[in-house]
Backbone as JSON Lines, residues from 0, in Angstrom:
{"i":0,"aa":"F","n":[50.34,81.4,108.62],"ca":[51.16,82.33,107.89],"c":[51.62,83.48,108.79]}
{"i":1,"aa":"Q","n":[50.75,83.96,109.63],"ca":[51.05,85.05,110.55],"c":[52.17,84.64,111.5]}
{"i":2,"aa":"E","n":[52.11,83.38,111.98],"ca":[53.14,82.9,112.92],"c":[54.5,82.82,112.25]}
{"i":3,"aa":"T","n":[54.54,82.42,111.03],"ca":[55.79,82.32,110.3],"c":[56.43,83.69,110.13]}
{"i":4,"aa":"L","n":[55.61,84.67,109.82],"ca":[56.13,86.03,109.68],"c":[56.68,86.55,111.01]}
{"i":5,"aa":"E","n":[55.95,86.24,112.11],"ca":[56.42,86.68,113.42],"c":[57.74,86.01,113.79]}
{"i":6,"aa":"E","n":[57.85,84.71,113.45],"ca":[59.09,83.98,113.74],"c":[60.25,84.54,112.93]}
{"i":7,"aa":"L","n":[60.01,84.83,111.67],"ca":[61.05,85.42,110.83],"c":[61.48,86.78,111.36]}
{"i":8,"aa":"A","n":[60.52,87.57,111.81],"ca":[60.84,88.88,112.36],"c":[61.69,88.75,113.62]}
{"i":9,"aa":"K","n":[61.29,87.78,114.51],"ca":[62.05,87.57,115.74],"c":[63.47,87.08,115.42]}
{"i":10,"aa":"E","n":[63.6,86.18,114.46],"ca":[64.91,85.66,114.06],"c":[65.8,86.77,113.51]}
{"i":11,"aa":"Q","n":[65.21,87.64,112.67],"ca":[65.98,88.76,112.12],"c":[66.4,89.72,113.22]}
{"i":12,"aa":"K","n":[65.51,89.9,114.22],"ca":[65.82,90.79,115.34],"c":[66.98,90.22,116.15]}
{"i":13,"aa":"R","n":[66.96,88.89,116.39],"ca":[68.05,88.24,117.13],"c":[69.37,88.36,116.38]}
{"i":14,"aa":"K","n":[69.31,88.14,115.05],"ca":[70.53,88.26,114.24],"c":[71.08,89.68,114.29]}
{"i":15,"aa":"A","n":[70.18,90.65,114.2],"ca":[70.59,92.05,114.24],"c":[71.21,92.38,115.6]}
{"i":16,"aa":"T","n":[70.6,91.87,116.67],"ca":[71.13,92.09,118.01],"c":[72.51,91.48,118.14]}
{"i":17,"aa":"R","n":[72.65,90.22,117.66],"ca":[73.96,89.56,117.7],"c":[75.0,90.33,116.89]}
{"i":18,"aa":"R","n":[74.6,90.81,115.73],"ca":[75.51,91.56,114.88],"c":[75.93,92.87,115.56]}
{"i":19,"aa":"K","n":[74.99,93.53,116.24],"ca":[75.32,94.76,116.96],"c":[76.31,94.46,118.08]}
{"i":20,"aa":"E","n":[76.07,93.36,118.81],"ca":[76.97,93.0,119.89],"c":[78.38,92.7,119.37]}
{"i":21,"aa":"E","n":[78.44,91.99,118.24],"ca":[79.73,91.69,117.64],"c":[80.44,92.96,117.2]}
{"i":22,"aa":"L","n":[79.69,93.88,116.62],"ca":[80.29,95.14,116.18],"c":[80.77,95.96,117.37]}
{"i":23,"aa":"I","n":[80.0,95.94,118.45],"ca":[80.4,96.67,119.65],"c":[81.69,96.07,120.2]}
{"i":24,"aa":"E","n":[81.76,94.73,120.26],"ca":[82.98,94.08,120.74],"c":[84.16,94.4,119.82]}
{"i":25,"aa":"A","n":[83.92,94.35,118.53],"ca":[84.98,94.67,117.56],"c":[85.42,96.12,117.72]}
{"i":26,"aa":"G","n":[84.46,97.0,117.95],"ca":[84.79,98.41,118.16],"c":[85.65,98.61,119.38]}
{"i":27,"aa":"V","n":[85.35,97.88,120.45],"ca":[86.15,97.97,121.67],"c":[87.55,97.45,121.39]}
{"i":28,"aa":"D","n":[87.65,96.33,120.65],"ca":[88.96,95.8,120.3],"c":[89.73,96.78,119.44]}
{"i":29,"aa":"L","n":[89.04,97.4,118.47],"ca":[89.71,98.39,117.63],"c":[90.16,99.59,118.44]}
{"i":30,"aa":"A","n":[89.33,99.99,119.39],"ca":[89.7,101.13,120.23],"c":[90.94,100.78,121.06]}
{"i":31,"aa":"K","n":[90.99,99.54,121.58],"ca":[92.17,99.12,122.33],"c":[93.4,99.11,121.43]}
{"i":32,"aa":"D","n":[93.24,98.55,120.21],"ca":[94.34,98.53,119.27],"c":[94.75,99.95,118.9]}
{"i":33,"aa":"G","n":[93.77,100.83,118.74],"ca":[94.06,102.23,118.43],"c":[94.84,102.89,119.54]}
{"i":34,"aa":"D","n":[94.48,102.61,120.8],"ca":[95.22,103.16,121.92],"c":[96.66,102.65,121.92]}
{"i":35,"aa":"D","n":[96.83,101.37,121.63],"ca":[98.17,100.8,121.56],"c":[98.98,101.46,120.45]}
{"i":36,"aa":"S","n":[98.36,101.65,119.29],"ca":[99.1,102.26,118.18],"c":[99.41,103.72,118.47]}
{"i":37,"aa":"I","n":[98.52,104.41,119.18],"ca":[98.79,105.8,119.56],"c":[99.98,105.84,120.51]}
{"i":38,"aa":"D","n":[100.01,104.92,121.49],"ca":[101.14,104.86,122.41],"c":[102.44,104.57,121.66]}
{"i":39,"aa":"K","n":[102.38,103.63,120.71],"ca":[103.56,103.3,119.92],"c":[104.0,104.5,119.1]}
{"i":40,"aa":"T","n":[103.04,105.23,118.52],"ca":[103.36,106.4,117.73],"c":[104.01,107.47,118.58]}
{"i":41,"aa":"E","n":[103.46,107.68,119.8],"ca":[104.04,108.67,120.7],"c":[105.46,108.28,121.08]}
{"i":42,"aa":"N","n":[105.66,106.99,121.38],"ca":[107.0,106.52,121.74],"c":[107.96,106.68,120.56]}
{"i":43,"aa":"S","n":[107.52,106.31,119.36],"ca":[108.41,106.42,118.21],"c":[108.69,107.89,117.88]}
{"i":44,"aa":"A","n":[107.72,108.77,118.09],"ca":[107.95,110.2,117.87],"c":[108.97,110.73,118.87]}
{"i":45,"aa":"A","n":[108.86,110.3,120.12],"ca":[109.83,110.73,121.13],"c":[111.22,110.2,120.8]}
{"i":46,"aa":"D","n":[111.28,108.95,120.34],"ca":[112.57,108.37,119.94],"c":[113.16,109.13,118.75]}
{"i":47,"aa":"M","n":[112.31,109.5,117.8],"ca":[112.77,110.24,116.63],"c":[113.32,111.61,117.05]}
{"i":48,"aa":"L","n":[112.63,112.3,117.94],"ca":[113.11,113.6,118.41],"c":[114.45,113.45,119.12]}
{"i":49,"aa":"E","n":[114.59,112.4,119.91],"ca":[115.86,112.15,120.59],"c":[116.97,111.89,119.58]}
{"i":50,"aa":"F","n":[116.66,111.1,118.55],"ca":[117.62,110.83,117.48],"c":[118.05,112.12,116.79]}
{"i":51,"aa":"L","n":[117.08,112.98,116.46],"ca":[117.39,114.23,115.77],"c":[118.25,115.15,116.65]}
{"i":52,"aa":"E","n":[117.96,115.2,117.94],"ca":[118.76,116.03,118.85],"c":[120.21,115.53,118.9]}
{"i":53,"aa":"K","n":[120.38,114.21,118.98],"ca":[121.73,113.65,118.99],"c":[122.45,113.94,117.68]}
{"i":54,"aa":"A","n":[121.73,113.83,116.57],"ca":[122.34,114.1,115.26],"c":[122.75,115.57,115.15]}
{"i":55,"aa":"R","n":[121.9,116.46,115.63],"ca":[122.21,117.9,115.55],"c":[123.42,118.26,116.41]}
{"i":56,"aa":"S","n":[123.56,117.58,117.55],"ca":[124.68,117.89,118.44],"c":[125.97,117.23,117.98]}
{"i":57,"aa":"G","n":[125.9,116.36,116.96],"ca":[127.1,115.72,116.43],"c":[127.52,114.5,117.21]}
{"i":58,"aa":"E","n":[126.64,113.99,118.03],"ca":[126.96,112.82,118.85],"c":[127.09,111.57,117.96]}
{"i":59,"aa":"M","n":[128.05,110.73,118.3],"ca":[128.24,109.49,117.55],"c":[127.08,108.54,117.85]}
{"i":60,"aa":"M","n":[126.55,107.93,116.8],"ca":[125.44,106.99,116.95],"c":[125.81,105.67,116.29]}
{"i":61,"aa":"P","n":[125.36,104.58,116.88],"ca":[125.64,103.28,116.25],"c":[124.88,103.14,114.93]}
{"i":62,"aa":"P","n":[125.44,102.37,114.01],"ca":[124.82,102.23,112.68],"c":[123.38,101.7,112.72]}
{"i":63,"aa":"D","n":[123.06,100.82,113.67],"ca":[121.7,100.27,113.7],"c":[120.66,101.34,113.98]}
{"i":64,"aa":"I","n":[121.0,102.34,114.77],"ca":[120.05,103.44,115.04],"c":[119.9,104.31,113.79]}
{"i":65,"aa":"I","n":[121.01,104.54,113.1],"ca":[120.95,105.33,111.87],"c":[120.07,104.63,110.84]}
{"i":66,"aa":"I","n":[120.26,103.32,110.71],"ca":[119.48,102.54,109.74],"c":[118.01,102.57,110.11]}
{"i":67,"aa":"K","n":[117.7,102.53,111.41],"ca":[116.31,102.52,111.87],"c":[115.55,103.75,111.37]}
{"i":68,"aa":"Y","n":[116.19,104.91,111.39],"ca":[115.5,106.15,111.02],"c":[115.78,106.6,109.59]}
{"i":69,"aa":"A","n":[116.66,105.9,108.89],"ca":[117.07,106.33,107.55],"c":[115.92,106.32,106.54]}
{"i":70,"aa":"N","n":[114.97,105.38,106.69],"ca":[113.91,105.31,105.69],"c":[112.98,106.52,105.73]}
{"i":71,"aa":"Y","n":[113.06,107.33,106.77],"ca":[112.25,108.55,106.82],"c":[112.87,109.68,106.01]}
{"i":72,"aa":"F","n":[114.14,109.56,105.66],"ca":[114.86,110.63,105.0],"c":[115.36,110.15,103.65]}
{"i":73,"aa":"K","n":[114.63,110.44,102.62],"ca":[115.05,110.11,101.27],"c":[115.67,111.35,100.63]}
{"i":74,"aa":"D","n":[116.68,111.14,99.81],"ca":[117.44,112.26,99.24],"c":[116.56,113.29,98.56]}
{"i":75,"aa":"D","n":[115.82,112.87,97.55],"ca":[115.07,113.8,96.72],"c":[113.93,114.47,97.46]}
{"i":76,"aa":"L","n":[113.29,113.75,98.34],"ca":[112.13,114.27,99.05],"c":[112.49,115.54,99.81]}
{"i":77,"aa":"H","n":[113.59,115.54,100.51],"ca":[113.93,116.68,101.33],"c":[114.58,117.81,100.53]}
{"i":78,"aa":"I","n":[115.31,117.49,99.5],"ca":[115.9,118.54,98.67],"c":[114.81,119.33,97.97]}
{"i":79,"aa":"D","n":[113.75,118.66,97.53],"ca":[112.66,119.36,96.85],"c":[111.94,120.34,97.75]}
{"i":80,"aa":"N","n":[111.94,120.1,99.04],"ca":[111.19,120.95,99.98],"c":[112.05,121.95,100.73]}
{"i":81,"aa":"M","n":[113.33,122.02,100.43],"ca":[114.21,122.94,101.15],"c":[114.03,124.37,100.67]}
{"i":82,"aa":"P","n":[113.98,125.3,101.6],"ca":[113.97,126.72,101.19],"c":[115.36,127.13,100.69]}
{"i":83,"aa":"R","n":[115.44,128.25,100.05],"ca":[116.68,128.7,99.4],"c":[117.86,128.78,100.37]}
{"i":84,"aa":"M","n":[117.67,129.28,101.55],"ca":[118.79,129.42,102.49],"c":[119.37,128.05,102.86]}
{"i":85,"aa":"Q","n":[118.52,127.06,103.03],"ca":[119.02,125.71,103.33],"c":[119.76,125.15,102.13]}
{"i":86,"aa":"L","n":[119.24,125.4,100.93],"ca":[119.94,124.94,99.73],"c":[121.32,125.56,99.64]}
{"i":87,"aa":"I","n":[121.42,126.85,99.91],"ca":[122.71,127.55,99.86],"c":[123.67,126.95,100.88]}
{"i":88,"aa":"N","n":[123.18,126.73,102.11],"ca":[124.03,126.15,103.15],"c":[124.46,124.73,102.81]}
{"i":89,"aa":"M","n":[123.55,123.95,102.24],"ca":[123.91,122.58,101.83],"c":[124.97,122.62,100.73]}
{"i":90,"aa":"C","n":[124.83,123.54,99.79],"ca":[125.82,123.66,98.72],"c":[127.19,124.02,99.3]}
{"i":91,"aa":"K","n":[127.22,124.98,100.22],"ca":[128.49,125.36,100.85],"c":[129.09,124.17,101.59]}
{"i":92,"aa":"Y","n":[128.26,123.45,102.29],"ca":[128.7,122.27,103.06],"c":[129.28,121.2,102.13]}
{"i":93,"aa":"M","n":[128.69,121.03,100.96],"ca":[129.11,119.99,100.02],"c":[130.21,120.49,99.07]}
{"i":94,"aa":"G","n":[130.67,121.73,99.25],"ca":[131.75,122.25,98.41],"c":[131.28,122.69,97.04]}
{"i":95,"aa":"I","n":[130.02,123.1,96.93],"ca":[129.44,123.55,95.66],"c":[129.24,125.06,95.75]}
{"i":96,"aa":"H","n":[129.58,125.77,94.68],"ca":[129.35,127.21,94.67],"c":[127.85,127.47,94.62]}
{"i":97,"aa":"P","n":[127.31,128.23,95.59],"ca":[125.85,128.42,95.68],"c":[125.31,129.55,94.82]}
{"i":98,"aa":"Y","n":[125.54,129.48,93.52],"ca":[125.05,130.51,92.62],"c":[123.99,129.92,91.7]}
{"i":99,"aa":"G","n":[122.96,130.69,91.42],"ca":[121.93,130.25,90.49],"c":[120.58,130.13,91.17]}
{"i":100,"aa":"S","n":[119.63,129.66,90.4],"ca":[118.26,129.53,90.91],"c":[118.17,128.32,91.86]}
{"i":101,"aa":"D","n":[117.04,128.25,92.56],"ca":[116.8,127.11,93.46],"c":[116.85,125.79,92.7]}
{"i":102,"aa":"T","n":[116.27,125.78,91.53],"ca":[116.25,124.56,90.71],"c":[117.67,124.13,90.35]}
{"i":103,"aa":"F","n":[118.51,125.09,90.01],"ca":[119.9,124.77,89.67],"c":[120.66,124.26,90.89]}
{"i":104,"aa":"L","n":[120.42,124.85,92.05],"ca":[121.08,124.38,93.28],"c":[120.65,122.95,93.61]}
{"i":105,"aa":"R","n":[119.36,122.66,93.43],"ca":[118.88,121.29,93.66],"c":[119.55,120.31,92.69]}
{"i":106,"aa":"F","n":[119.67,120.74,91.43],"ca":[120.33,119.9,90.44],"c":[121.77,119.63,90.85]}
{"i":107,"aa":"Q","n":[122.49,120.67,91.29],"ca":[123.88,120.5,91.69],"c":[124.01,119.56,92.89]}
{"i":108,"aa":"L","n":[123.11,119.69,93.85],"ca":[123.14,118.81,95.02],"c":[122.88,117.35,94.63]}
{"i":109,"aa":"R","n":[121.89,117.15,93.77],"ca":[121.61,115.78,93.31],"c":[122.8,115.2,92.55]}
{"i":110,"aa":"H","n":[123.41,116.03,91.72],"ca":[124.57,115.59,90.96],"c":[125.72,115.2,91.9]}
{"i":111,"aa":"K","n":[125.96,116.02,92.91],"ca":[127.03,115.74,93.88],"c":[126.75,114.43,94.62]}
{"i":112,"aa":"M","n":[125.5,114.2,95.0],"ca":[125.15,112.96,95.69],"c":[125.35,111.75,94.76]}
{"i":113,"aa":"R","n":[124.99,111.91,93.5],"ca":[125.18,110.83,92.53],"c":[126.67,110.52,92.37]}
{"i":114,"aa":"V","n":[127.5,111.58,92.3],"ca":[128.94,111.39,92.17],"c":[129.49,110.68,93.41]}
{"i":115,"aa":"L","n":[129.01,111.06,94.59],"ca":[129.47,110.39,95.82],"c":[129.08,108.91,95.82]}
{"i":116,"aa":"K","n":[127.87,108.61,95.37],"ca":[127.44,107.2,95.32],"c":[128.3,106.4,94.34]}
{"i":117,"aa":"E","n":[128.6,107.0,93.19],"ca":[129.46,106.33,92.23],"c":[130.86,106.13,92.79]}
{"i":118,"aa":"D","n":[131.37,107.14,93.5],"ca":[132.68,107.05,94.13],"c":[132.69,105.94,95.19]}
{"i":119,"aa":"D","n":[131.6,105.84,95.94],"ca":[131.49,104.76,96.94],"c":[131.6,103.4,96.27]}
{"i":120,"aa":"Q","n":[130.93,103.24,95.14],"ca":[130.99,101.97,94.4],"c":[132.41,101.69,93.92]}
{"i":121,"aa":"R","n":[133.11,102.72,93.42],"ca":[134.48,102.54,92.95],"c":[135.41,102.16,94.1]}
{"i":122,"aa":"I","n":[135.23,102.81,95.24],"ca":[136.07,102.5,96.4],"c":[135.85,101.05,96.83]}
{"i":123,"aa":"L","n":[134.61,100.62,96.85],"ca":[134.34,99.23,97.21],"c":[134.96,98.27,96.2]}
{"i":124,"aa":"W","n":[134.89,98.62,94.93],"ca":[135.41,97.74,93.9],"c":[136.94,97.65,93.98]}
{"i":125,"aa":"E","n":[137.6,98.8,94.16],"ca":[139.06,98.83,94.24],"c":[139.57,98.36,95.59]}
{"i":126,"aa":"G","n":[138.77,98.55,96.62],"ca":[139.19,98.2,97.97],"c":[139.68,99.42,98.72]}
{"i":127,"aa":"I","n":[139.27,99.53,99.94],"ca":[139.6,100.7,100.75],"c":[141.09,100.74,101.08]}
{"i":128,"aa":"D","n":[141.74,99.58,101.09],"ca":[143.17,99.52,101.41],"c":[144.03,100.1,100.3]}
{"i":129,"aa":"S","n":[143.49,100.23,99.09],"ca":[144.28,100.76,97.98],"c":[144.41,102.28,98.03]}
{"i":130,"aa":"L","n":[143.67,102.94,98.91],"ca":[143.7,104.4,98.99],"c":[144.85,104.89,99.87]}
{"i":131,"aa":"T","n":[145.45,105.99,99.46],"ca":[146.49,106.61,100.28],"c":[145.82,107.4,101.41]}
{"i":132,"aa":"K","n":[146.63,107.86,102.36],"ca":[146.08,108.64,103.47],"c":[145.43,109.92,102.95]}
{"i":133,"aa":"M","n":[146.03,110.55,101.95],"ca":[145.47,111.78,101.39],"c":[144.13,111.51,100.71]}
{"i":134,"aa":"E","n":[144.04,110.41,99.96],"ca":[142.77,110.07,99.29],"c":[141.69,109.74,100.32]}
{"i":135,"aa":"L","n":[142.07,109.05,101.39],"ca":[141.11,108.76,102.46],"c":[140.61,110.05,103.1]}
{"i":136,"aa":"R","n":[141.55,110.98,103.36],"ca":[141.19,112.26,103.96],"c":[140.22,113.03,103.07]}
{"i":137,"aa":"E","n":[140.52,113.07,101.76],"ca":[139.64,113.78,100.82],"c":[138.27,113.11,100.73]}
{"i":138,"aa":"A","n":[138.25,111.79,100.74],"ca":[136.96,111.07,100.68],"c":[136.13,111.38,101.92]}
{"i":139,"aa":"C","n":[136.76,111.41,103.07],"ca":[136.03,111.74,104.3],"c":[135.53,113.18,104.25]}
{"i":140,"aa":"Q","n":[136.38,114.09,103.76],"ca":[135.98,115.5,103.67],"c":[134.8,115.68,102.72]}
{"i":141,"aa":"E","n":[134.8,115.01,101.58],"ca":[133.7,115.12,100.62],"c":[132.39,114.63,101.2]}
{"i":142,"aa":"R","n":[132.46,113.71,102.14],"ca":[131.26,113.12,102.73],"c":[130.85,113.81,104.03]}
{"i":143,"aa":"G","n":[131.55,114.89,104.37],"ca":[131.18,115.68,105.54],"c":[131.65,115.09,106.86]}
{"i":144,"aa":"M","n":[132.63,114.22,106.81],"ca":[133.17,113.63,108.04],"c":[134.44,114.35,108.45]}
{"i":145,"aa":"R","n":[134.9,114.07,109.63],"ca":[136.13,114.68,110.12],"c":[137.27,114.35,109.16]}
{"i":146,"aa":"S","n":[138.06,115.38,108.82],"ca":[139.09,115.16,107.81],"c":[140.45,115.74,108.21]}
{"i":147,"aa":"T","n":[140.65,116.0,109.48],"ca":[141.95,116.5,109.92],"c":[142.35,115.8,111.21]}
{"i":148,"aa":"G","n":[143.66,115.6,111.35],"ca":[144.21,115.11,112.6],"c":[143.97,113.65,112.92]}
{"i":149,"aa":"L","n":[143.69,112.82,111.93],"ca":[143.46,111.4,112.18],"c":[144.54,110.56,111.51]}
{"i":150,"aa":"S","n":[144.7,109.36,111.99],"ca":[145.64,108.44,111.37],"c":[144.98,107.78,110.15]}
{"i":151,"aa":"K","n":[145.78,107.1,109.36],"ca":[145.26,106.43,108.17],"c":[144.22,105.38,108.57]}
{"i":152,"aa":"D","n":[144.46,104.66,109.66],"ca":[143.51,103.65,110.12],"c":[142.19,104.27,110.57]}
{"i":153,"aa":"A","n":[142.26,105.44,111.21],"ca":[141.04,106.12,111.65],"c":[140.22,106.57,110.44]}
{"i":154,"aa":"Y","n":[140.92,107.1,109.41],"ca":[140.21,107.47,108.18],"c":[139.56,106.25,107.54]}
{"i":155,"aa":"K","n":[140.3,105.13,107.52],"ca":[139.75,103.89,106.95],"c":[138.49,103.46,107.7]}
{"i":156,"aa":"D","n":[138.56,103.53,109.03],"ca":[137.39,103.13,109.84],"c":[136.18,104.01,109.54]}
{"i":157,"aa":"L","n":[136.4,105.32,109.47],"ca":[135.31,106.25,109.16],"c":[134.71,105.96,107.79]}
{"i":158,"aa":"L","n":[135.59,105.82,106.8],"ca":[135.11,105.59,105.44],"c":[134.44,104.23,105.32]}
{"i":159,"aa":"Q","n":[134.96,103.23,106.03],"ca":[134.34,101.91,105.99],"c":[132.94,101.94,106.59]}
{"i":160,"aa":"Q","n":[132.78,102.68,107.68],"ca":[131.44,102.81,108.28],"c":[130.5,103.52,107.29]}
{"i":161,"aa":"W","n":[130.99,104.56,106.62],"ca":[130.19,105.26,105.61],"c":[129.76,104.3,104.51]}
{"i":162,"aa":"L","n":[130.71,103.52,104.0],"ca":[130.42,102.59,102.9],"c":[129.42,101.52,103.33]}
{"i":163,"aa":"D","n":[129.57,101.04,104.56],"ca":[128.63,100.04,105.06],"c":[127.21,100.59,105.08]}
{"i":164,"aa":"L","n":[127.08,101.84,105.5],"ca":[125.75,102.43,105.59],"c":[125.21,102.83,104.2]}
{"i":165,"aa":"S","n":[126.03,103.51,103.41],"ca":[125.52,104.07,102.16],"c":[125.34,103.02,101.07]}
{"i":166,"aa":"V","n":[126.23,102.05,100.99],"ca":[126.13,101.07,99.91],"c":[125.47,99.79,100.37]}
{"i":167,"aa":"S","n":[125.96,99.22,101.45],"ca":[125.44,97.93,101.9],"c":[124.03,98.03,102.46]}
{"i":168,"aa":"K","n":[123.77,99.06,103.24],"ca":[122.46,99.2,103.89],"c":[121.54,100.17,103.17]}
{"i":169,"aa":"N","n":[122.0,100.81,102.09],"ca":[121.21,101.75,101.29],"c":[120.64,102.91,102.1]}
{"i":170,"aa":"V","n":[121.42,103.41,103.05],"ca":[121.01,104.58,103.81],"c":[121.21,105.79,102.91]}
{"i":171,"aa":"P","n":[120.21,106.68,102.78],"ca":[120.37,107.85,101.92],"c":[121.5,108.75,102.4]}
{"i":172,"aa":"I","n":[122.15,109.42,101.45],"ca":[123.25,110.33,101.79],"c":[122.69,111.55,102.5]}
């Protein structure tokens, strides 16, 4: 009986040792994976900062880059966290009179974005070719794009790129 107990104890000790070794190996693998994910995070953060700098400077960016970073910027999430001065500036930018409380300004901005999305759907349904040069210019102006000194084809190209991103790819406004 004594020998059986000693054998069981030795077997449990071997299993525990093996389990510790496996955990140590797994920990090393996790640490390696963690290092890789940290490197990826640092690279993606650097890429994001580069994207934001280009966006702030007004540099033209290809649609695939815009789509890549669009999921980080949802309409409601950022409007809810904007301080009053940013809300006022956004209202001025969108052609909204910036009067009232912060809640009212947020409501107006959301309403304007909803109207733009509905307008995008109507333009797609009617076709971009059905718009006159003046309507194209106004549509570009409402969306914050260049709205002076372009030909009708240039306005069409700008608006078509907007529609591709906002409706087809669901990029937030």
